[in-house]
Amino acid sequence: MAAVKLQVLKKDTKTKARLGKLYTPHGIVDTPVFMPVGTQATVKTMSPEELKDIDAKIILSNTYHLYLRPGHELIKKAGGLHRFMNWDGTILTDSGGFQVFSLGDLRKISEEGVEFRSHLDGSKQFLSPEKSIEVQMALGSDIVMAFDECTPYPSTHEYAEKSAQRTTRWLKRCKDSLTTTGTQALFGIVQGGMFEDLRKQSAREVTELDLPGYAIGGLSVGESKEIMYEVLDYTVPLLPENKPRYLMGVGSPDALIEGAIRGIDMFDCVLPTRIARNGTAMTRFGKLVIRNAEFADDFSPIDPTCDCYTCRNYSRAYIRHLIKADEIFGLRLMTIHNLRFLINVMGEIRQAIQEENLLEYRNKFFAEYGYEK
Amino acid sequence: MAAVKLQVLKKDTKTKARLGKLYTPHGIVDTPVFMPVGTQATVKTMSPEELKDIDAKIILSNTYHLYLRPGHELIKKAGGLHRFMNWDGTILTDSGGFQVFSLGDLRKISEEGVEFRSHLDGSKQFLSPEKSIEVQMALGSDIVMAFDECTPYPSTHEYAEKSAQRTTRWLKRCKDSLTTTGTQALFGIVQGGMFEDLRKQSAREVTELDLPGYAIGGLSVGESKEIMYEVLDYTVPLLPENKPRYLMGVGSPDALIEGAIRGIDMFDCVLPTRIARNGTAMTRFGKLVIRNAEFADDFSPIDPTCDCYTCRNYSRAYIRHLIKADEIFGLRLMTIHNLRFLINVMGEIRQAIQEENLLEYRNKFFAEYGYEK
């Protein structure tokens, strides 16, 4: 029996969207879902109780960072990542692939894996499919991502093809390495750049392995949203209906809606938490830069339609003061708001699928929020 | 009727300690009490709910900082400091005196007040007894501190005398300026350096004004603890029995106990929150530097005897990881622990007064914690 299973509750008749429940060893997650990112075994600024309060059910954590610090063996000794960080909800860990490939000159790729220099102390390190799975098994995450190359954009057809083929070969090694399939589910990642033939080839090879879930990688890497949606248009239908589909690294509200419309079940992104700490709030009416002088004596909440702790208790003027004064509580309030906003949007998406008016919801949302390129 | 009133419930028979209830417009505070410092309208890293959770009933906020940013008029417009920062407990505001005198070359003292340069933008600013009270009336704090000079250490007898006399003259101007005595209580401050005759003179002049409370200032400024306790020994008895006595800027656990023994009711200090953010925890067994390698795989709580959120849920290893990784949640967990520790110590002091074994409690505490010079 697989550790993670998607139950599709309803398929939208006008779009490819679906409503589901993702069963995991640490709880049931309503889908489509947005996953907050907790890179270093903490969603920046937030406590686990606050994550529950905003109704986060699943978070993502980063193999690369935890491997380097504090080390996966230490976390294993602590009883796994859930216990180490006091989070009893679902955890998905990425593979570290994205981070090591992003190191540029500091990494060297071979068929065996990637040798790289730690960004912390310059020490020589090595990640491979086997090592990434070993680390993720030590972490004990519910969903384990395959060690892949996120194909850069732009790439030539030749590079994207070689890269996607290696990702497939590495996926097989990942699958062979994971010995904890009763409690951990391996998701394969479809690559292939912006090339339809390569995406088809990758999707065919990856889905042949009959894994508990599939991700679409290599998007939101610099291409336009039109291109991203086009890739989703032809890639998502290649994935099995009864398995969860995860669009990696995407978290702008418009892309969440467009992704759901195209049949995506899971999303993650550092965007909402990162811009929160820079003082930018996401609201139903577009972004709000809280440092702006216009908010100095604005005693209304960030978003009057929002039900989050921040909007229920604090004014724009107060939050602006905290952010300008470099006060940590300001970063907390902004983070709570942005995450709750996206989680609320996901709830509205699910409700719209249920009520079969997702396209109307999208149009109304875009009219208020503005479409982001 | 005074805005703030102390009810002395019990006097210790073996020491000068007393158990009391401080009635304020925003609640009743058990004394002796430690007040967490919320310099910029926030106790660094903490939410108001977390402050309540550790049983903080009264916090201190800083006139100097709030005057410069965001400005007292803005906070008045927000409905006062309580509402601005969402804290419905008691607030004491200092006068700004300590901060402007600390500016050294950046300030110029006259009988009228202190001209100084803002540490934020270098702009020319002015604080006087009248201005400080105007700012504190706008903030709407429950307890308003007089604008004084915290006499530097060491000082000559001549300087300390002149300084204390000016503090007294300024106190009269503060009293004349405060027009909100129904909701705000002015505390006078006894100065006089480390000179017994000057402390006596200051205490006599200050208490003649029949204010709702009195503070002892100019201690914990570099002198030894022996000298501080000696000054308390001869100064506290000069203050009326039925009024609260506040020892400013003192917050090490041993000094809280020794202060209570000498009849002090209120304390404040940035120490517990500041060292928390540097990764130093206060525990019953002394200080613990969480960055130390010995805690890397120590899965026990910071202090096994502590009942705080941090100690109930997180290990030294996890907190060490967070602090080393510069994660804000680590600063939160450390701050919660250190404040809860001091608040617990104050609760134990109150219980010991109740049970008439305060000296035994001190000896036991010092034996475990170690005495700090």
PDB file of N, CA, C and O in Angstrom, chain A residues 40-42 44-50 69-70 74 77-78 84-86 296-297 299 309 313-314 317-318 321-322 324-325 327-329 331-332, chain B residues 40-42 44-50 69-70 74 77-78 84-86 296-297 299 309 313-314 317-318 321-322 324-325 327-329 331-332:
ATOM      1  N   GLN A  40      14.817  25.581   6.213  1.00  0.00           N
ATOM      2  CA  GLN A  40      15.778  25.083   7.208  1.00  0.00           C
ATOM      3  C   GLN A  40      15.061  24.509   8.421  1.00  0.00           C
ATOM      4  O   GLN A  40      15.402  24.815   9.556  1.00  0.00           O
ATOM      5  N   ALA A  41      14.043  23.668   8.177  1.00  0.00           N
ATOM      6  CA  ALA A  41      13.283  23.041   9.265  1.00  0.00           C
ATOM      7  C   ALA A  41      12.495  24.076  10.061  1.00  0.00           C
ATOM      8  O   ALA A  41      12.254  23.900  11.260  1.00  0.00           O
ATOM      9  N   THR A  42      12.092  25.145   9.400  1.00  0.00           N
ATOM     10  CA  THR A  42      11.205  26.152   9.964  1.00  0.00           C
ATOM     11  C   THR A  42      10.672  27.003   8.816  1.00  0.00           C
ATOM     12  O   THR A  42      11.448  27.396   7.943  1.00  0.00           O
ATOM     13  N   LYS A  44       9.955  30.283   7.724  1.00  0.00           N
ATOM     14  CA  LYS A  44      10.600  31.470   8.305  1.00  0.00           C
ATOM     15  C   LYS A  44       9.615  32.347   9.083  1.00  0.00           C
ATOM     16  O   LYS A  44       8.580  32.737   8.558  1.00  0.00           O
ATOM     17  N   THR A  45       9.966  32.604  10.327  1.00  0.00           N
ATOM     18  CA  THR A  45       9.253  33.446  11.303  1.00  0.00           C
ATOM     19  C   THR A  45       8.089  32.744  12.013  1.00  0.00           C
ATOM     20  O   THR A  45       7.630  33.233  13.033  1.00  0.00           O
ATOM     21  N   MET A  46       7.607  31.595  11.484  1.00  0.00           N
ATOM     22  CA  MET A  46       6.346  31.011  11.947  1.00  0.00           C
ATOM     23  C   MET A  46       6.561  29.858  12.941  1.00  0.00           C
ATOM     24  O   MET A  46       7.485  29.074  12.814  1.00  0.00           O
ATOM     25  N   SER A  47       5.603  29.723  13.858  1.00  0.00           N
ATOM     26  CA  SER A  47       5.566  28.543  14.719  1.00  0.00           C
ATOM     27  C   SER A  47       4.652  27.499  14.078  1.00  0.00           C
ATOM     28  O   SER A  47       3.792  27.838  13.262  1.00  0.00           O
ATOM     29  N   PRO A  48       4.805  26.231  14.440  1.00  0.00           N
ATOM     30  CA  PRO A  48       3.896  25.198  13.924  1.00  0.00           C
ATOM     31  C   PRO A  48       2.429  25.509  14.253  1.00  0.00           C
ATOM     32  O   PRO A  48       1.547  25.262  13.435  1.00  0.00           O
ATOM     33  N   GLU A  49       2.182  26.053  15.434  1.00  0.00           N
ATOM     34  CA  GLU A  49       0.801  26.382  15.815  1.00  0.00           C
ATOM     35  C   GLU A  49       0.237  27.464  14.897  1.00  0.00           C
ATOM     36  O   GLU A  49      -0.943  27.432  14.541  1.00  0.00           O
ATOM     37  N   GLU A  50       1.056  28.426  14.533  1.00  0.00           N
ATOM     38  CA  GLU A  50       0.593  29.470  13.614  1.00  0.00           C
ATOM     39  C   GLU A  50       0.312  28.898  12.230  1.00  0.00           C
ATOM     40  O   GLU A  50      -0.625  29.323  11.548  1.00  0.00           O
ATOM     41  N   ARG A  69      23.291  21.508   7.001  1.00  0.00           N
ATOM     42  CA  ARG A  69      23.124  22.031   8.378  1.00  0.00           C
ATOM     43  C   ARG A  69      21.710  21.827   8.824  1.00  0.00           C
ATOM     44  O   ARG A  69      20.825  22.349   8.162  1.00  0.00           O
ATOM     45  N   PRO A  70      21.431  21.120   9.895  1.00  0.00           N
ATOM     46  CA  PRO A  70      22.369  20.534  10.861  1.00  0.00           C
ATOM     47  C   PRO A  70      22.889  19.158  10.471  1.00  0.00           C
ATOM     48  O   PRO A  70      23.661  18.589  11.242  1.00  0.00           O
ATOM     49  N   LEU A  74      21.832  13.947  12.204  1.00  0.00           N
ATOM     50  CA  LEU A  74      21.390  14.569  13.449  1.00  0.00           C
ATOM     51  C   LEU A  74      19.863  14.555  13.525  1.00  0.00           C
ATOM     52  O   LEU A  74      19.273  14.249  14.567  1.00  0.00           O
ATOM     53  N   LYS A  77      18.588  11.195  14.286  1.00  0.00           N
ATOM     54  CA  LYS A  77      18.791  10.924  15.713  1.00  0.00           C
ATOM     55  C   LYS A  77      17.712  11.603  16.559  1.00  0.00           C
ATOM     56  O   LYS A  77      17.331  11.096  17.626  1.00  0.00           O
ATOM     57  N   ALA A  78      17.247  12.749  16.075  1.00  0.00           N
ATOM     58  CA  ALA A  78      16.192  13.492  16.796  1.00  0.00           C
ATOM     59  C   ALA A  78      14.837  12.818  16.646  1.00  0.00           C
ATOM     60  O   ALA A  78      13.861  13.236  17.265  1.00  0.00           O
ATOM     61  N   PHE A  84      11.801  16.778  15.089  1.00  0.00           N
ATOM     62  CA  PHE A  84      12.848  17.800  15.272  1.00  0.00           C
ATOM     63  C   PHE A  84      12.234  19.194  15.282  1.00  0.00           C
ATOM     64  O   PHE A  84      12.534  20.023  16.131  1.00  0.00           O
ATOM     65  N   MET A  85      11.325  19.452  14.347  1.00  0.00           N
ATOM     66  CA  MET A  85      10.755  20.804  14.225  1.00  0.00           C
ATOM     67  C   MET A  85       9.362  20.916  14.836  1.00  0.00           C
ATOM     68  O   MET A  85       8.736  21.971  14.738  1.00  0.00           O
ATOM     69  N   ASN A  86       8.878  19.854  15.472  1.00  0.00           N
ATOM     70  CA  ASN A  86       7.590  19.903  16.180  1.00  0.00           C
ATOM     71  C   ASN A  86       6.417  20.152  15.236  1.00  0.00           C
ATOM     72  O   ASN A  86       5.494  20.891  15.554  1.00  0.00           O
ATOM     73  N   ALA A 296       1.349  55.381   6.442  1.00  0.00           N
ATOM     74  CA  ALA A 296       1.866  55.806   7.753  1.00  0.00           C
ATOM     75  C   ALA A 296       0.746  55.987   8.767  1.00  0.00           C
ATOM     76  O   ALA A 296       0.876  55.590   9.920  1.00  0.00           O
ATOM     77  N   ASP A 297      -0.351  56.605   8.365  1.00  0.00           N
ATOM     78  CA  ASP A 297      -1.442  56.795   9.324  1.00  0.00           C
ATOM     79  C   ASP A 297      -2.723  56.126   8.828  1.00  0.00           C
ATOM     80  O   ASP A 297      -3.830  56.615   9.021  1.00  0.00           O
ATOM     81  N   PHE A 299      -5.040  53.268   9.470  1.00  0.00           N
ATOM     82  CA  PHE A 299      -5.331  52.360  10.597  1.00  0.00           C
ATOM     83  C   PHE A 299      -6.259  51.215  10.194  1.00  0.00           C
ATOM     84  O   PHE A 299      -6.807  50.521  11.045  1.00  0.00           O
ATOM     85  N   TYR A 309      -4.895  36.422  11.441  1.00  0.00           N
ATOM     86  CA  TYR A 309      -4.559  37.038  12.739  1.00  0.00           C
ATOM     87  C   TYR A 309      -4.081  38.479  12.548  1.00  0.00           C
ATOM     88  O   TYR A 309      -4.476  39.379  13.296  1.00  0.00           O
ATOM     89  N   ASN A 313      -6.179  42.024  13.858  1.00  0.00           N
ATOM     90  CA  ASN A 313      -5.669  42.704  15.053  1.00  0.00           C
ATOM     91  C   ASN A 313      -4.766  43.911  14.835  1.00  0.00           C
ATOM     92  O   ASN A 313      -4.518  44.648  15.786  1.00  0.00           O
ATOM     93  N   TYR A 314      -4.247  44.094  13.632  1.00  0.00           N
ATOM     94  CA  TYR A 314      -3.206  45.116  13.450  1.00  0.00           C
ATOM     95  C   TYR A 314      -3.479  45.987  12.228  1.00  0.00           C
ATOM     96  O   TYR A 314      -4.028  45.535  11.236  1.00  0.00           O
ATOM     97  N   ALA A 317      -0.659  50.953   9.613  1.00  0.00           N
ATOM     98  CA  ALA A 317       0.255  51.913  10.249  1.00  0.00           C
ATOM     99  C   ALA A 317       1.194  51.199  11.222  1.00  0.00           C
ATOM    100  O   ALA A 317       2.401  51.477  11.254  1.00  0.00           O
ATOM    101  N   TYR A 318       0.641  50.285  12.014  1.00  0.00           N
ATOM    102  CA  TYR A 318       1.470  49.576  12.998  1.00  0.00           C
ATOM    103  C   TYR A 318       2.478  48.677  12.294  1.00  0.00           C
ATOM    104  O   TYR A 318       3.662  48.654  12.628  1.00  0.00           O
ATOM    105  N   HIS A 321       5.216  50.626  10.775  1.00  0.00           N
ATOM    106  CA  HIS A 321       6.165  51.032  11.824  1.00  0.00           C
ATOM    107  C   HIS A 321       7.126  49.893  12.159  1.00  0.00           C
ATOM    108  O   HIS A 321       8.348  50.088  12.221  1.00  0.00           O
ATOM    109  N   LEU A 322       6.578  48.691  12.350  1.00  0.00           N
ATOM    110  CA  LEU A 322       7.423  47.549  12.730  1.00  0.00           C
ATOM    111  C   LEU A 322       8.446  47.240  11.637  1.00  0.00           C
ATOM    112  O   LEU A 322       9.621  46.976  11.922  1.00  0.00           O
ATOM    113  N   LYS A 324       9.606  49.236   9.258  1.00  0.00           N
ATOM    114  CA  LYS A 324      10.609  50.306   9.155  1.00  0.00           C
ATOM    115  C   LYS A 324      11.579  50.270  10.332  1.00  0.00           C
ATOM    116  O   LYS A 324      12.739  50.655  10.204  1.00  0.00           O
ATOM    117  N   ALA A 325      11.097  49.824  11.488  1.00  0.00           N
ATOM    118  CA  ALA A 325      11.950  49.759  12.672  1.00  0.00           C
ATOM    119  C   ALA A 325      12.694  48.423  12.767  1.00  0.00           C
ATOM    120  O   ALA A 325      13.319  48.133  13.790  1.00  0.00           O
ATOM    121  N   GLU A 327      11.633  45.443  13.174  1.00  0.00           N
ATOM    122  CA  GLU A 327      11.146  44.614  14.271  1.00  0.00           C
ATOM    123  C   GLU A 327      10.646  43.270  13.736  1.00  0.00           C
ATOM    124  O   GLU A 327       9.842  43.212  12.797  1.00  0.00           O
ATOM    125  N   ILE A 328      11.102  42.216  14.371  1.00  0.00           N
ATOM    126  CA  ILE A 328      10.785  40.859  13.941  1.00  0.00           C
ATOM    127  C   ILE A 328       9.280  40.600  13.926  1.00  0.00           C
ATOM    128  O   ILE A 328       8.770  39.872  13.068  1.00  0.00           O
ATOM    129  N   PHE A 329       8.575  41.209  14.863  1.00  0.00           N
ATOM    130  CA  PHE A 329       7.124  40.942  14.905  1.00  0.00           C
ATOM    131  C   PHE A 329       6.456  41.409  13.595  1.00  0.00           C
ATOM    132  O   PHE A 329       5.457  40.829  13.162  1.00  0.00           O
ATOM    133  N   LEU A 331       7.800  41.124  10.608  1.00  0.00           N
ATOM    134  CA  LEU A 331       8.025  40.045   9.642  1.00  0.00           C
ATOM    135  C   LEU A 331       7.050  38.901   9.894  1.00  0.00           C
ATOM    136  O   LEU A 331       6.548  38.273   8.955  1.00  0.00           O
ATOM    137  N   ARG A 332       6.777  38.646  11.168  1.00  0.00           N
ATOM    138  CA  ARG A 332       5.821  37.598  11.519  1.00  0.00           C
ATOM    139  C   ARG A 332       4.433  37.944  10.989  1.00  0.00           C
ATOM    140  O   ARG A 332       3.764  37.095  10.377  1.00  0.00           O
TER     141      ARG A 332
ATOM    142  N   GLN B  40      10.092  49.495  20.985  1.00  0.00           N
ATOM    143  CA  GLN B  40       9.481  50.160  19.826  1.00  0.00           C
ATOM    144  C   GLN B  40       8.039  49.685  19.625  1.00  0.00           C
ATOM    145  O   GLN B  40       7.631  49.373  18.521  1.00  0.00           O
ATOM    146  N   ALA B  41       7.262  49.677  20.703  1.00  0.00           N
ATOM    147  CA  ALA B  41       5.865  49.252  20.623  1.00  0.00           C
ATOM    148  C   ALA B  41       5.740  47.775  20.267  1.00  0.00           C
ATOM    149  O   ALA B  41       4.759  47.347  19.640  1.00  0.00           O
ATOM    150  N   THR B  42       6.742  46.984  20.664  1.00  0.00           N
ATOM    151  CA  THR B  42       6.709  45.535  20.521  1.00  0.00           C
ATOM    152  C   THR B  42       7.818  44.951  21.392  1.00  0.00           C
ATOM    153  O   THR B  42       8.929  45.472  21.384  1.00  0.00           O
ATOM    154  N   LYS B  44      10.458  42.619  21.566  1.00  0.00           N
ATOM    155  CA  LYS B  44      11.117  42.054  20.386  1.00  0.00           C
ATOM    156  C   LYS B  44      10.837  40.566  20.203  1.00  0.00           C
ATOM    157  O   LYS B  44      11.044  39.778  21.118  1.00  0.00           O
ATOM    158  N   THR B  45      10.339  40.217  19.049  1.00  0.00           N
ATOM    159  CA  THR B  45      10.000  38.875  18.543  1.00  0.00           C
ATOM    160  C   THR B  45       8.644  38.350  19.026  1.00  0.00           C
ATOM    161  O   THR B  45       8.137  37.398  18.441  1.00  0.00           O
ATOM    162  N   MET B  46       8.034  38.983  20.067  1.00  0.00           N
ATOM    163  CA  MET B  46       6.875  38.384  20.729  1.00  0.00           C
ATOM    164  C   MET B  46       5.542  38.985  20.264  1.00  0.00           C
ATOM    165  O   MET B  46       5.434  40.171  20.007  1.00  0.00           O
ATOM    166  N   SER B  47       4.509  38.158  20.276  1.00  0.00           N
ATOM    167  CA  SER B  47       3.146  38.650  20.077  1.00  0.00           C
ATOM    168  C   SER B  47       2.530  38.948  21.439  1.00  0.00           C
ATOM    169  O   SER B  47       2.956  38.388  22.457  1.00  0.00           O
ATOM    170  N   PRO B  48       1.503  39.798  21.476  1.00  0.00           N
ATOM    171  CA  PRO B  48       0.811  40.045  22.748  1.00  0.00           C
ATOM    172  C   PRO B  48       0.254  38.759  23.358  1.00  0.00           C
ATOM    173  O   PRO B  48       0.302  38.576  24.577  1.00  0.00           O
ATOM    174  N   GLU B  49      -0.224  37.855  22.534  1.00  0.00           N
ATOM    175  CA  GLU B  49      -0.768  36.597  23.047  1.00  0.00           C
ATOM    176  C   GLU B  49       0.328  35.773  23.716  1.00  0.00           C
ATOM    177  O   GLU B  49       0.085  35.118  24.730  1.00  0.00           O
ATOM    178  N   GLU B  50       1.510  35.783  23.127  1.00  0.00           N
ATOM    179  CA  GLU B  50       2.621  35.048  23.734  1.00  0.00           C
ATOM    180  C   GLU B  50       3.021  35.677  25.065  1.00  0.00           C
ATOM    181  O   GLU B  50       3.395  34.975  26.006  1.00  0.00           O
ATOM    182  N   ARG B  69      10.015  57.667  16.250  1.00  0.00           N
ATOM    183  CA  ARG B  69       9.421  56.780  15.227  1.00  0.00           C
ATOM    184  C   ARG B  69       8.477  55.829  15.894  1.00  0.00           C
ATOM    185  O   ARG B  69       8.930  55.087  16.750  1.00  0.00           O
ATOM    186  N   PRO B  70       7.207  55.797  15.578  1.00  0.00           N
ATOM    187  CA  PRO B  70       6.552  56.500  14.459  1.00  0.00           C
ATOM    188  C   PRO B  70       6.081  57.909  14.825  1.00  0.00           C
ATOM    189  O   PRO B  70       5.511  58.561  13.980  1.00  0.00           O
ATOM    190  N   LEU B  74       1.068  60.161  15.934  1.00  0.00           N
ATOM    191  CA  LEU B  74       0.517  59.046  15.161  1.00  0.00           C
ATOM    192  C   LEU B  74      -0.101  58.008  16.091  1.00  0.00           C
ATOM    193  O   LEU B  74      -1.202  57.499  15.835  1.00  0.00           O
ATOM    194  N   LYS B  77      -3.289  59.185  17.429  1.00  0.00           N
ATOM    195  CA  LYS B  77      -4.315  59.057  16.389  1.00  0.00           C
ATOM    196  C   LYS B  77      -4.810  57.609  16.278  1.00  0.00           C
ATOM    197  O   LYS B  77      -5.977  57.350  15.959  1.00  0.00           O
ATOM    198  N   ALA B  78      -3.920  56.678  16.547  1.00  0.00           N
ATOM    199  CA  ALA B  78      -4.283  55.250  16.491  1.00  0.00           C
ATOM    200  C   ALA B  78      -5.144  54.849  17.683  1.00  0.00           C
ATOM    201  O   ALA B  78      -5.642  53.730  17.729  1.00  0.00           O
ATOM    202  N   PHE B  84      -2.613  50.639  19.482  1.00  0.00           N
ATOM    203  CA  PHE B  84      -1.664  50.590  18.365  1.00  0.00           C
ATOM    204  C   PHE B  84      -0.981  49.231  18.306  1.00  0.00           C
ATOM    205  O   PHE B  84      -0.876  48.615  17.247  1.00  0.00           O
ATOM    206  N   MET B  85      -0.525  48.746  19.483  1.00  0.00           N
ATOM    207  CA  MET B  85       0.226  47.494  19.502  1.00  0.00           C
ATOM    208  C   MET B  85      -0.606  46.300  19.950  1.00  0.00           C
ATOM    209  O   MET B  85      -0.074  45.194  20.070  1.00  0.00           O
ATOM    210  N   ASN B  86      -1.916  46.493  20.151  1.00  0.00           N
ATOM    211  CA  ASN B  86      -2.808  45.380  20.461  1.00  0.00           C
ATOM    212  C   ASN B  86      -2.481  44.725  21.802  1.00  0.00           C
ATOM    213  O   ASN B  86      -2.550  43.515  21.951  1.00  0.00           O
ATOM    214  N   ALA B 296      24.845  20.321  20.150  1.00  0.00           N
ATOM    215  CA  ALA B 296      24.486  19.970  18.765  1.00  0.00           C
ATOM    216  C   ALA B 296      23.527  18.784  18.726  1.00  0.00           C
ATOM    217  O   ALA B 296      22.565  18.790  17.961  1.00  0.00           O
ATOM    218  N   ASP B 297      23.777  17.759  19.511  1.00  0.00           N
ATOM    219  CA  ASP B 297      22.887  16.601  19.484  1.00  0.00           C
ATOM    220  C   ASP B 297      22.275  16.360  20.867  1.00  0.00           C
ATOM    221  O   ASP B 297      22.069  15.219  21.289  1.00  0.00           O
ATOM    222  N   PHE B 299      19.108  16.524  22.827  1.00  0.00           N
ATOM    223  CA  PHE B 299      17.677  16.592  22.509  1.00  0.00           C
ATOM    224  C   PHE B 299      16.813  16.871  23.741  1.00  0.00           C
ATOM    225  O   PHE B 299      15.597  16.720  23.706  1.00  0.00           O
ATOM    226  N   TYR B 309       6.636  27.380  26.624  1.00  0.00           N
ATOM    227  CA  TYR B 309       6.337  26.791  25.315  1.00  0.00           C
ATOM    228  C   TYR B 309       7.592  26.187  24.694  1.00  0.00           C
ATOM    229  O   TYR B 309       7.571  25.079  24.143  1.00  0.00           O
ATOM    230  N   ASN B 313       8.329  21.983  24.008  1.00  0.00           N
ATOM    231  CA  ASN B 313       8.206  21.490  22.636  1.00  0.00           C
ATOM    232  C   ASN B 313       9.489  21.346  21.829  1.00  0.00           C
ATOM    233  O   ASN B 313       9.458  20.724  20.771  1.00  0.00           O
ATOM    234  N   TYR B 314      10.588  21.969  22.277  1.00  0.00           N
ATOM    235  CA  TYR B 314      11.771  22.009  21.413  1.00  0.00           C
ATOM    236  C   TYR B 314      13.039  21.624  22.163  1.00  0.00           C
ATOM    237  O   TYR B 314      13.167  21.882  23.349  1.00  0.00           O
ATOM    238  N   ALA B 317      19.091  20.994  20.630  1.00  0.00           N
ATOM    239  CA  ALA B 317      19.664  20.760  19.299  1.00  0.00           C
ATOM    240  C   ALA B 317      18.906  21.558  18.232  1.00  0.00           C
ATOM    241  O   ALA B 317      19.510  22.174  17.346  1.00  0.00           O
ATOM    242  N   TYR B 318      17.583  21.558  18.317  1.00  0.00           N
ATOM    243  CA  TYR B 318      16.789  22.282  17.321  1.00  0.00           C
ATOM    244  C   TYR B 318      17.009  23.784  17.449  1.00  0.00           C
ATOM    245  O   TYR B 318      17.227  24.483  16.449  1.00  0.00           O
ATOM    246  N   HIS B 321      20.322  24.753  16.139  1.00  0.00           N
ATOM    247  CA  HIS B 321      20.270  24.787  14.670  1.00  0.00           C
ATOM    248  C   HIS B 321      19.653  26.096  14.178  1.00  0.00           C
ATOM    249  O   HIS B 321      20.185  26.756  13.283  1.00  0.00           O
ATOM    250  N   LEU B 322      18.515  26.475  14.756  1.00  0.00           N
ATOM    251  CA  LEU B 322      17.829  27.696  14.312  1.00  0.00           C
ATOM    252  C   LEU B 322      18.710  28.936  14.518  1.00  0.00           C
ATOM    253  O   LEU B 322      18.790  29.800  13.642  1.00  0.00           O
ATOM    254  N   LYS B 324      22.007  29.105  14.797  1.00  0.00           N
ATOM    255  CA  LYS B 324      23.158  29.083  13.890  1.00  0.00           C
ATOM    256  C   LYS B 324      22.741  29.382  12.456  1.00  0.00           C
ATOM    257  O   LYS B 324      23.511  29.940  11.681  1.00  0.00           O
ATOM    258  N   ALA B 325      21.519  29.013  12.094  1.00  0.00           N
ATOM    259  CA  ALA B 325      21.034  29.250  10.731  1.00  0.00           C
ATOM    260  C   ALA B 325      20.354  30.621  10.618  1.00  0.00           C
ATOM    261  O   ALA B 325      19.723  30.912   9.598  1.00  0.00           O
ATOM    262  N   GLU B 327      17.713  31.783  11.963  1.00  0.00           N
ATOM    263  CA  GLU B 327      16.278  31.674  11.767  1.00  0.00           C
ATOM    264  C   GLU B 327      15.532  32.418  12.879  1.00  0.00           C
ATOM    265  O   GLU B 327      15.790  32.218  14.074  1.00  0.00           O
ATOM    266  N   ILE B 328      14.592  33.235  12.488  1.00  0.00           N
ATOM    267  CA  ILE B 328      13.837  34.076  13.415  1.00  0.00           C
ATOM    268  C   ILE B 328      13.112  33.248  14.470  1.00  0.00           C
ATOM    269  O   ILE B 328      12.984  33.662  15.622  1.00  0.00           O
ATOM    270  N   PHE B 329      12.645  32.072  14.086  1.00  0.00           N
ATOM    271  CA  PHE B 329      11.914  31.261  15.058  1.00  0.00           C
ATOM    272  C   PHE B 329      12.810  30.915  16.252  1.00  0.00           C
ATOM    273  O   PHE B 329      12.325  30.776  17.380  1.00  0.00           O
ATOM    274  N   LEU B 331      15.046  32.959  17.561  1.00  0.00           N
ATOM    275  CA  LEU B 331      15.027  34.140  18.434  1.00  0.00           C
ATOM    276  C   LEU B 331      13.738  34.178  19.239  1.00  0.00           C
ATOM    277  O   LEU B 331      13.728  34.556  20.416  1.00  0.00           O
ATOM    278  N   ARG B 332      12.648  33.770  18.611  1.00  0.00           N
ATOM    279  CA  ARG B 332      11.359  33.722  19.311  1.00  0.00           C
ATOM    280  C   ARG B 332      11.414  32.734  20.468  1.00  0.00           C
ATOM    281  O   ARG B 332      11.011  33.045  21.587  1.00  0.00           O
TER     282      ARG B 332
END
